[in-house]
Each structure stands twice: as C-alpha cells, then as structure tokens.
Short mmCIF file of C-alpha atoms and ligand atoms in Angstrom, two decimals:
data_model
loop_
_atom_site.label_atom_id
_atom_site.label_comp_id
_atom_site.label_asym_id
_atom_site.label_seq_id
_atom_site.Cartn_x
_atom_site.Cartn_y
_atom_site.Cartn_z
CA MET B 1201 126.76 12.30 52.62
CA LYS B 1202 125.67 8.98 54.21
CA ASP B 1203 124.01 10.44 57.31
CA VAL B 1204 122.38 13.67 58.53
CA ILE B 1205 123.71 14.16 62.05
CA SER B 1206 124.67 17.80 62.50
CA ILE B 1207 124.11 20.93 60.49
CA ARG B 1208 127.82 21.54 61.06
CA ASP B 1209 128.51 18.77 58.54
CA PHE B 1210 126.77 20.87 55.85
CA THR B 1211 128.29 23.53 53.64
CA ARG B 1212 126.13 26.29 52.23
CA ASP B 1213 126.04 24.39 48.91
CA ASP B 1214 124.85 21.24 50.71
CA MET B 1215 122.04 23.18 52.37
CA GLU B 1216 121.02 24.89 49.12
CA LYS B 1217 120.84 21.46 47.44
CA VAL B 1218 118.44 20.27 50.17
CA LEU B 1219 116.26 23.36 49.64
CA LYS B 1220 116.19 22.71 45.88
CA ASN B 1221 115.25 19.05 46.44
CA ALA B 1222 112.47 20.13 48.80
CA HIS B 1223 111.12 22.41 46.10
CA VAL B 1224 111.11 19.48 43.65
CA MET B 1225 109.34 17.33 46.25
CA GLU B 1226 106.48 19.85 46.44
CA GLY B 1227 105.50 18.33 43.08
CA TYR B 1228 105.29 14.84 44.62
CA MET B 1229 103.20 15.72 47.68
CA HIS B 1230 100.26 13.80 46.17
CA GLY B 1231 102.40 10.61 46.08
CA THR B 1232 105.08 8.85 44.03
CA ASP B 1233 106.86 5.48 43.94
CA ILE B 1234 110.43 6.87 44.26
CA LEU B 1235 111.02 4.86 47.48
CA GLU B 1236 108.74 1.92 46.77
CA GLU B 1237 110.01 -1.16 48.67
CA LYS B 1238 112.11 0.98 51.04
CA ILE B 1239 111.47 0.94 54.79
CA LEU B 1240 112.11 3.74 57.27
CA ALA B 1241 112.67 2.90 60.95
CA THR B 1242 111.69 5.74 63.31
CA LEU B 1243 113.34 5.27 66.70
CA PHE B 1244 111.99 7.95 69.03
CA PHE B 1245 113.39 7.79 72.55
CA GLU B 1246 111.80 11.21 73.28
CA PRO B 1247 108.33 12.62 72.55
CA SER B 1248 107.61 14.17 69.17
CA THR B 1249 104.61 15.23 67.12
CA ARG B 1250 105.92 17.11 64.09
CA THR B 1251 109.24 15.42 63.42
CA ARG B 1252 107.97 11.86 63.67
CA LEU B 1253 104.69 12.44 61.84
CA SER B 1254 106.26 14.50 59.06
CA PHE B 1255 108.95 11.84 58.49
CA GLU B 1256 106.20 9.22 58.33
CA SER B 1257 104.15 11.37 55.98
CA ALA B 1258 107.24 12.02 53.83
CA MET B 1259 108.14 8.33 53.57
CA LYS B 1260 104.57 7.31 52.72
CA ARG B 1261 104.24 10.01 50.06
CA LEU B 1262 107.45 8.62 48.51
CA GLY B 1263 105.86 5.16 48.30
CA GLY B 1264 107.88 3.68 51.19
CA LYS B 1265 106.85 2.06 54.45
CA VAL B 1266 107.49 2.97 58.10
CA ILE B 1267 108.21 0.88 61.20
CA GLY B 1268 109.37 2.05 64.62
CA PHE B 1269 108.52 3.09 68.14
CA SER B 1270 107.60 6.40 69.69
CA GLU B 1271 108.63 5.74 73.27
CA SER B 1272 111.64 3.81 74.49
CA GLY B 1273 109.49 2.02 77.10
CA SER B 1274 107.89 0.00 74.30
CA SER B 1275 111.26 -1.18 72.94
CA SER B 1276 113.80 -3.59 74.42
CA VAL B 1277 115.75 -0.57 75.74
CA ALA B 1278 113.39 -0.94 78.71
CA LYS B 1279 115.04 -4.36 79.30
CA GLY B 1280 118.51 -2.82 79.26
CA GLU B 1281 119.43 -3.13 75.58
CA SER B 1282 122.14 -0.68 74.48
CA LEU B 1283 121.64 1.99 71.84
CA GLN B 1284 124.24 0.25 69.66
CA ASP B 1285 122.42 -3.09 69.78
CA THR B 1286 119.10 -1.38 69.08
CA ILE B 1287 120.58 0.25 65.97
CA ARG B 1288 122.25 -2.99 64.79
CA THR B 1289 118.87 -4.69 65.11
CA ALA B 1290 116.81 -1.91 63.46
CA GLU B 1291 119.07 -1.98 60.42
CA GLN B 1292 118.17 -5.64 59.85
CA TYR B 1293 114.58 -4.53 59.22
CA SER B 1294 114.95 -1.22 57.42
CA ASP B 1295 116.83 0.83 54.81
CA ILE B 1296 117.17 4.10 56.74
CA ILE B 1297 116.88 5.13 60.41
CA VAL B 1298 115.55 8.35 61.96
CA ILE B 1299 116.48 8.68 65.62
CA ARG B 1300 115.52 11.12 68.39
CA HIS B 1301 117.30 10.68 71.70
CA PRO B 1302 117.66 12.72 74.92
CA LYS B 1303 121.47 12.39 75.00
CA ASP B 1304 123.73 14.79 73.11
CA GLY B 1305 125.76 12.76 70.59
CA ALA B 1306 123.41 9.76 70.49
CA ALA B 1307 122.66 10.17 66.77
CA ARG B 1308 126.39 10.30 65.95
CA ALA B 1309 126.93 7.16 68.06
CA ALA B 1310 124.09 5.46 66.16
CA ALA B 1311 125.55 6.41 62.78
CA GLU B 1312 128.94 5.01 63.78
CA VAL B 1313 127.52 1.50 64.19
CA ALA B 1314 124.91 1.59 61.41
CA SER B 1315 125.65 0.47 57.86
CA ILE B 1316 122.52 2.25 56.60
CA PRO B 1317 121.85 6.03 56.64
CA VAL B 1318 120.95 7.60 60.00
CA ILE B 1319 119.10 10.93 60.36
CA ASN B 1320 119.24 12.88 63.61
CA ALA B 1321 115.73 13.96 64.63
CA GLY B 1322 117.11 15.78 67.70
CA ASP B 1323 119.77 14.73 70.23
CA GLY B 1324 119.48 16.34 73.66
CA ALA B 1325 120.23 20.06 73.63
CA ASN B 1326 122.71 19.53 70.80
CA GLN B 1327 121.33 19.51 67.24
CA HIS B 1328 118.13 19.19 65.19
CA PRO B 1329 119.44 19.48 61.63
CA THR B 1330 116.27 18.59 59.69
CA GLN B 1331 114.34 21.25 61.65
CA THR B 1332 116.96 23.77 60.57
CA LEU B 1333 116.67 22.76 56.94
CA LEU B 1334 112.90 23.25 57.05
CA ASP B 1335 113.41 26.58 58.85
CA LEU B 1336 115.72 27.76 56.06
CA TYR B 1337 113.28 26.45 53.44
CA THR B 1338 110.44 28.37 55.09
CA ILE B 1339 112.40 31.64 55.22
CA LYS B 1340 113.45 31.33 51.59
CA LYS B 1341 109.97 30.32 50.44
CA GLU B 1342 108.27 33.17 52.31
CA LEU B 1343 110.80 35.98 51.81
CA GLY B 1344 112.57 34.82 48.65
CA LYS B 1345 116.05 35.00 50.21
CA ILE B 1346 118.12 34.49 53.34
CA ASP B 1347 121.09 36.78 52.59
CA GLY B 1348 120.49 40.34 53.70
CA LEU B 1349 117.90 39.53 56.37
CA THR B 1350 117.90 40.47 60.03
CA ILE B 1351 116.83 37.44 62.02
CA GLY B 1352 115.89 37.48 65.70
CA LEU B 1353 116.05 34.43 67.92
CA MET B 1354 114.03 34.70 71.09
CA GLY B 1355 113.54 32.36 74.03
CA ASP B 1356 115.60 29.57 75.49
CA LEU B 1357 118.80 30.01 73.52
CA LYS B 1358 120.80 27.93 76.00
CA TYR B 1359 119.02 24.59 75.78
CA GLY B 1360 117.16 24.99 72.46
CA ARG B 1361 118.73 22.59 69.95
CA THR B 1362 116.72 24.09 67.09
CA VAL B 1363 118.32 27.46 67.85
CA HIS B 1364 121.83 25.98 68.00
CA SER B 1365 121.43 24.24 64.64
CA LEU B 1366 119.82 27.28 63.02
CA VAL B 1367 122.52 29.69 64.19
CA TYR B 1368 125.25 27.45 62.76
CA ALA B 1369 123.38 27.23 59.45
CA LEU B 1370 122.81 30.99 59.28
CA SER B 1371 126.51 31.59 59.83
CA TRP B 1372 126.96 30.58 56.15
CA TYR B 1373 124.75 33.47 55.08
CA SER B 1374 125.09 37.23 55.09
CA VAL B 1375 122.67 37.95 57.93
CA ASP B 1376 122.40 40.12 61.03
CA LEU B 1377 121.28 38.25 64.13
CA GLN B 1378 119.51 39.57 67.25
CA PHE B 1379 119.29 37.41 70.37
CA LEU B 1380 116.75 37.90 73.15
CA SER B 1381 116.52 35.46 76.06
CA PRO B 1382 115.62 35.42 79.76
CA PRO B 1383 118.67 35.89 82.03
CA GLY B 1384 120.64 32.65 82.27
CA LEU B 1385 119.29 31.24 78.99
CA GLU B 1386 121.64 33.10 76.65
CA LEU B 1387 123.20 31.49 73.60
CA PRO B 1388 126.25 29.40 74.66
CA VAL B 1389 129.59 31.22 74.42
CA TYR B 1390 131.07 28.62 72.05
CA ILE B 1391 128.35 29.39 69.48
CA LYS B 1392 128.91 33.15 69.82
CA GLU B 1393 132.63 32.52 69.29
CA HIS B 1394 131.78 30.60 66.13
CA LEU B 1395 129.75 33.59 64.89
CA SER B 1396 132.66 35.92 65.59
CA GLU B 1397 135.06 33.61 63.71
CA LYS B 1398 132.69 33.69 60.72
CA SER B 1399 132.30 37.50 61.02
CA VAL B 1400 128.53 37.26 61.50
CA LYS B 1401 127.10 40.42 63.02
CA PHE B 1402 125.01 39.76 66.13
CA THR B 1403 123.59 41.72 69.03
CA GLU B 1404 122.13 40.58 72.32
CA ILE B 1405 119.12 42.62 73.44
CA SER B 1406 117.21 42.45 76.69
CA ARG B 1407 113.84 44.06 75.86
CA MET B 1408 111.22 43.01 73.34
CA GLU B 1409 110.79 46.69 72.48
CA ASP B 1410 114.27 46.62 70.89
CA ILE B 1411 113.41 43.90 68.37
CA ASN B 1412 113.97 45.07 64.80
CA VAL B 1413 113.95 42.09 62.47
CA ASP B 1414 112.58 40.53 59.27
CA VAL B 1415 112.18 37.12 60.88
CA LEU B 1416 111.48 36.40 64.55
CA TYR B 1417 112.22 32.80 65.55
CA VAL B 1418 110.60 32.07 68.91
CA THR B 1419 111.24 29.02 71.08
CA ARG B 1420 109.72 27.66 74.29
CA ILE B 1421 111.70 27.24 77.48
CA GLN B 1422 113.04 23.68 77.36
CA LYS B 1423 111.78 22.57 80.78
CA GLU B 1424 112.97 18.97 80.29
CA ARG B 1425 116.63 20.07 79.91
CA PHE B 1426 116.93 21.98 83.20
CA PRO B 1427 119.07 20.09 85.71
CA ASP B 1428 117.27 21.95 88.53
CA ILE B 1429 113.48 22.47 88.30
CA GLU B 1430 113.75 25.51 90.60
CA GLU B 1431 115.83 27.25 87.93
CA TYR B 1432 113.04 26.55 85.43
CA GLU B 1433 110.42 27.99 87.80
CA LYS B 1434 112.40 31.28 87.92
CA VAL B 1435 112.14 31.84 84.14
CA LYS B 1436 108.84 30.08 83.37
CA GLY B 1437 106.35 32.36 81.60
CA SER B 1438 108.86 35.24 81.44
CA TYR B 1439 108.02 36.22 77.84
CA CYS B 1440 105.02 36.08 75.55
CA ILE B 1441 104.27 37.49 72.10
CA THR B 1442 100.85 39.18 72.22
CA LEU B 1443 98.97 41.46 69.82
CA GLU B 1444 100.63 44.42 71.62
CA SER B 1445 104.06 42.98 70.74
CA LEU B 1446 103.27 43.55 67.06
CA ASP B 1447 104.05 47.24 67.71
CA TYR B 1448 107.71 46.14 67.82
CA ILE B 1449 107.56 43.10 65.58
CA LYS B 1450 105.75 45.05 62.84
CA LYS B 1451 105.71 43.01 59.61
CA ALA B 1452 108.32 40.43 60.64
CA ILE B 1453 107.33 36.83 60.04
CA ILE B 1454 107.09 34.80 63.23
CA LEU B 1455 108.48 31.26 63.15
CA HIS B 1456 108.51 28.67 65.94
CA PRO B 1457 109.70 25.06 65.72
CA LEU B 1458 106.77 24.13 68.01
CA PRO B 1459 105.52 22.81 70.36
CA ARG B 1460 104.35 26.12 71.80
CA VAL B 1461 103.63 26.40 75.50
CA ASP B 1462 102.85 30.01 76.49
CA GLU B 1463 105.38 32.10 74.55
CA ILE B 1464 103.07 33.05 71.67
CA SER B 1465 99.51 34.02 72.49
CA PRO B 1466 96.97 32.11 70.32
CA GLU B 1467 95.54 35.48 69.19
CA ILE B 1468 98.73 35.88 67.11
CA ASP B 1469 97.76 32.80 65.05
CA ARG B 1470 95.22 34.84 63.08
CA THR B 1471 97.73 37.53 62.08
CA PRO B 1472 99.71 37.51 58.82
CA ASN B 1473 102.91 37.38 60.91
CA ALA B 1474 102.20 33.87 62.14
CA LEU B 1475 103.83 31.30 59.88
CA TYR B 1476 104.61 28.51 62.34
CA PHE B 1477 101.99 26.05 61.11
CA ARG B 1478 103.04 26.58 57.48
CA GLN B 1479 106.61 26.07 58.72
CA ALA B 1480 105.59 22.70 60.25
CA ARG B 1481 104.00 21.68 56.94
CA ASN B 1482 107.28 22.42 55.15
CA GLY B 1483 108.84 19.58 57.13
CA VAL B 1484 107.25 17.15 54.70
CA PRO B 1485 108.87 18.19 51.38
CA VAL B 1486 112.19 18.87 53.11
CA ARG B 1487 112.22 15.40 54.72
CA MET B 1488 111.01 13.80 51.49
CA GLY B 1489 114.04 15.27 49.72
CA LEU B 1490 116.42 14.08 52.44
CA LEU B 1491 115.03 10.54 52.56
CA ALA B 1492 115.06 10.24 48.78
CA SER B 1493 118.58 11.59 48.28
CA LEU B 1494 120.08 9.49 51.13
CA LEU B 1495 118.52 6.43 49.48
CA GLY B 1496 120.06 7.17 46.11
CA TRP B 1497 117.46 9.34 44.32
CA ASN B 1498 118.89 11.89 41.95
CA GLN B 1499 116.61 14.33 40.22
N1 CP D 1931 109.85 20.90 66.04
C1 CP D 1931 109.88 19.68 66.63
O1 CP D 1931 110.92 19.03 66.73
O2 CP D 1931 108.65 19.26 67.06
P1 CP D 1931 108.38 17.85 67.73
O3 CP D 1931 109.12 17.82 69.03
O4 CP D 1931 106.88 17.77 67.90
O5 CP D 1931 108.91 16.80 66.80
#
C-alpha cells in the first residue's frame, strides 16, 4: 500500500498488520533511528491537536524530521495556490505527506498527484483512517479482542468522520453495533446498507437507558460541518455522559476521538470507564508503525 487514504482500502489482514506493527513500536517509544534522514510534511488545512502532534511525536521518535503548516492561511493556499500544486511542492521537500483538509476526497486527490506516500489525517466528513486504526488498537489492547464485542457509537453519527471510518473497519469483525444519536444526526443510510451487506448486526436506539455495550464510542456534534447553524443550535448539548449515566454504561469502556465539548462530563475522567486520554496516547505507536512501514521498514 503506497498511501493511507480510506479505511475502505484495508482488509482485516491489513488492519491486523498495523495493530501488530503498533505493538512492536511500543518498544521504540523512547526513540530509534529507523527513519533517520526522512522528512515528514504535515499539511493541516483544518485545526488539529492530537493528529498533528502525535504524527510529529511519532516521526521524531523514529529519528525523522517534520516540516509543515497547521493553518492554510500561513501557506501559499492563501494566495490562491491549488491543492495539487501545494502537494507537488511539498513532495520536493519531504519523503511522506500527512494531510488534513475540510473537503471530502481531498486526501485522495493529493495522493493522485503525489509520487511519495500520502496519509489522510481527516478529509471533511468522509474518513479519518489513522484514528480508526488507533481506536481498534485501543479496543484490542484494553479488552484483548474485537470479535464478540458489542460496541455502541453515540453522538453525531451523520457528520462524524471518525464514526464512519470506524464502522467500516468494524464491519470486518464479528461485532454487534448499537447506534444512538440526536434526531437528524443518524448514521448515513449508505453505511447502514454496507453493514447489512456484510451481515453485521446493528440496532438504532433512542435512549441512553437502552445502552448495553462493552465499548461506548462517544463523539461531539460536528458544529463546523452543519450547512445551517440553526440546525446545530437545535441539537447542541442534547446529550451528556454523567456519573448517573454509569447506571446504564456499567463497566463499558468509554472512548472518544476528542476533542470533547460537552458530551462527557469531566467527572467521568476519574472513573475506570474513561479511556479517551489513553486512546489519544495510542496514536503515537500506531502512527509510528504506519510511517515506518510506508517508508519501507519491515520488522
Ligand atoms: N481525534 C482527532 O482527530 O483529534 P484532532 O482533531 O485534535 O486531531
């Protein structure tokens, strides 16, 4: 695989290989020279904390260097340069590109013109494949398996790209899925059709009291993706995990791709259910494994 653009390009074996590589990379978290002399270009046309910093941390731990920008206003895009020309230029200075962009399909368009590997760090409401790989890694690390689990996805299932990627990935596994979202933010029909084609059992519930899962994956409402801000105002703040919610959640682990807004009360952070900061940390070994393997490392 030259690029990482969509989780739909991965088979179950491909994903399992990434999880194995991430496990190996845990042994190199203190530093190694595997990617000495290699340069990563991070092109972030949208805000990011975890994805950008964990890619930087991953590259530096592998002995490589990082260049890039974290807002398009500081690049020549602000002067009207096209995405294609930006990519053709970035590849003159680097060995691998990580791109985040607000438009669905932008990462695929970048990979089509690049001669070096391109990794999608999130394109619009479409895909966020490296987040999914770290989500799978976290579930497997914490619970020892993915097959046989009941996994709930709660929040903005319409615009949440992390949810879309994760659901596609989970469709390779033997899981039961539960979906809970505010009205109007349900999982898109085309993804539900995909689940039906793959014979994945799923239910859509409307009350938090009906949650019955091993893993609860919570997402924020993606305010920036709403075409009409009034529609956002109608659903804003419509759900929140509090200590009382643990009556339903019981021992389920709670994951969240972060950032959190108001959907998980900070009092949950102190409970054994809360794994979202450990999940964010897992982005480093997973991204180390991806960078290394795309640049020719073989364990
Ligand atoms: N999970 C995630 O993509 O976080 P950032 O937007 O901070 O990168």
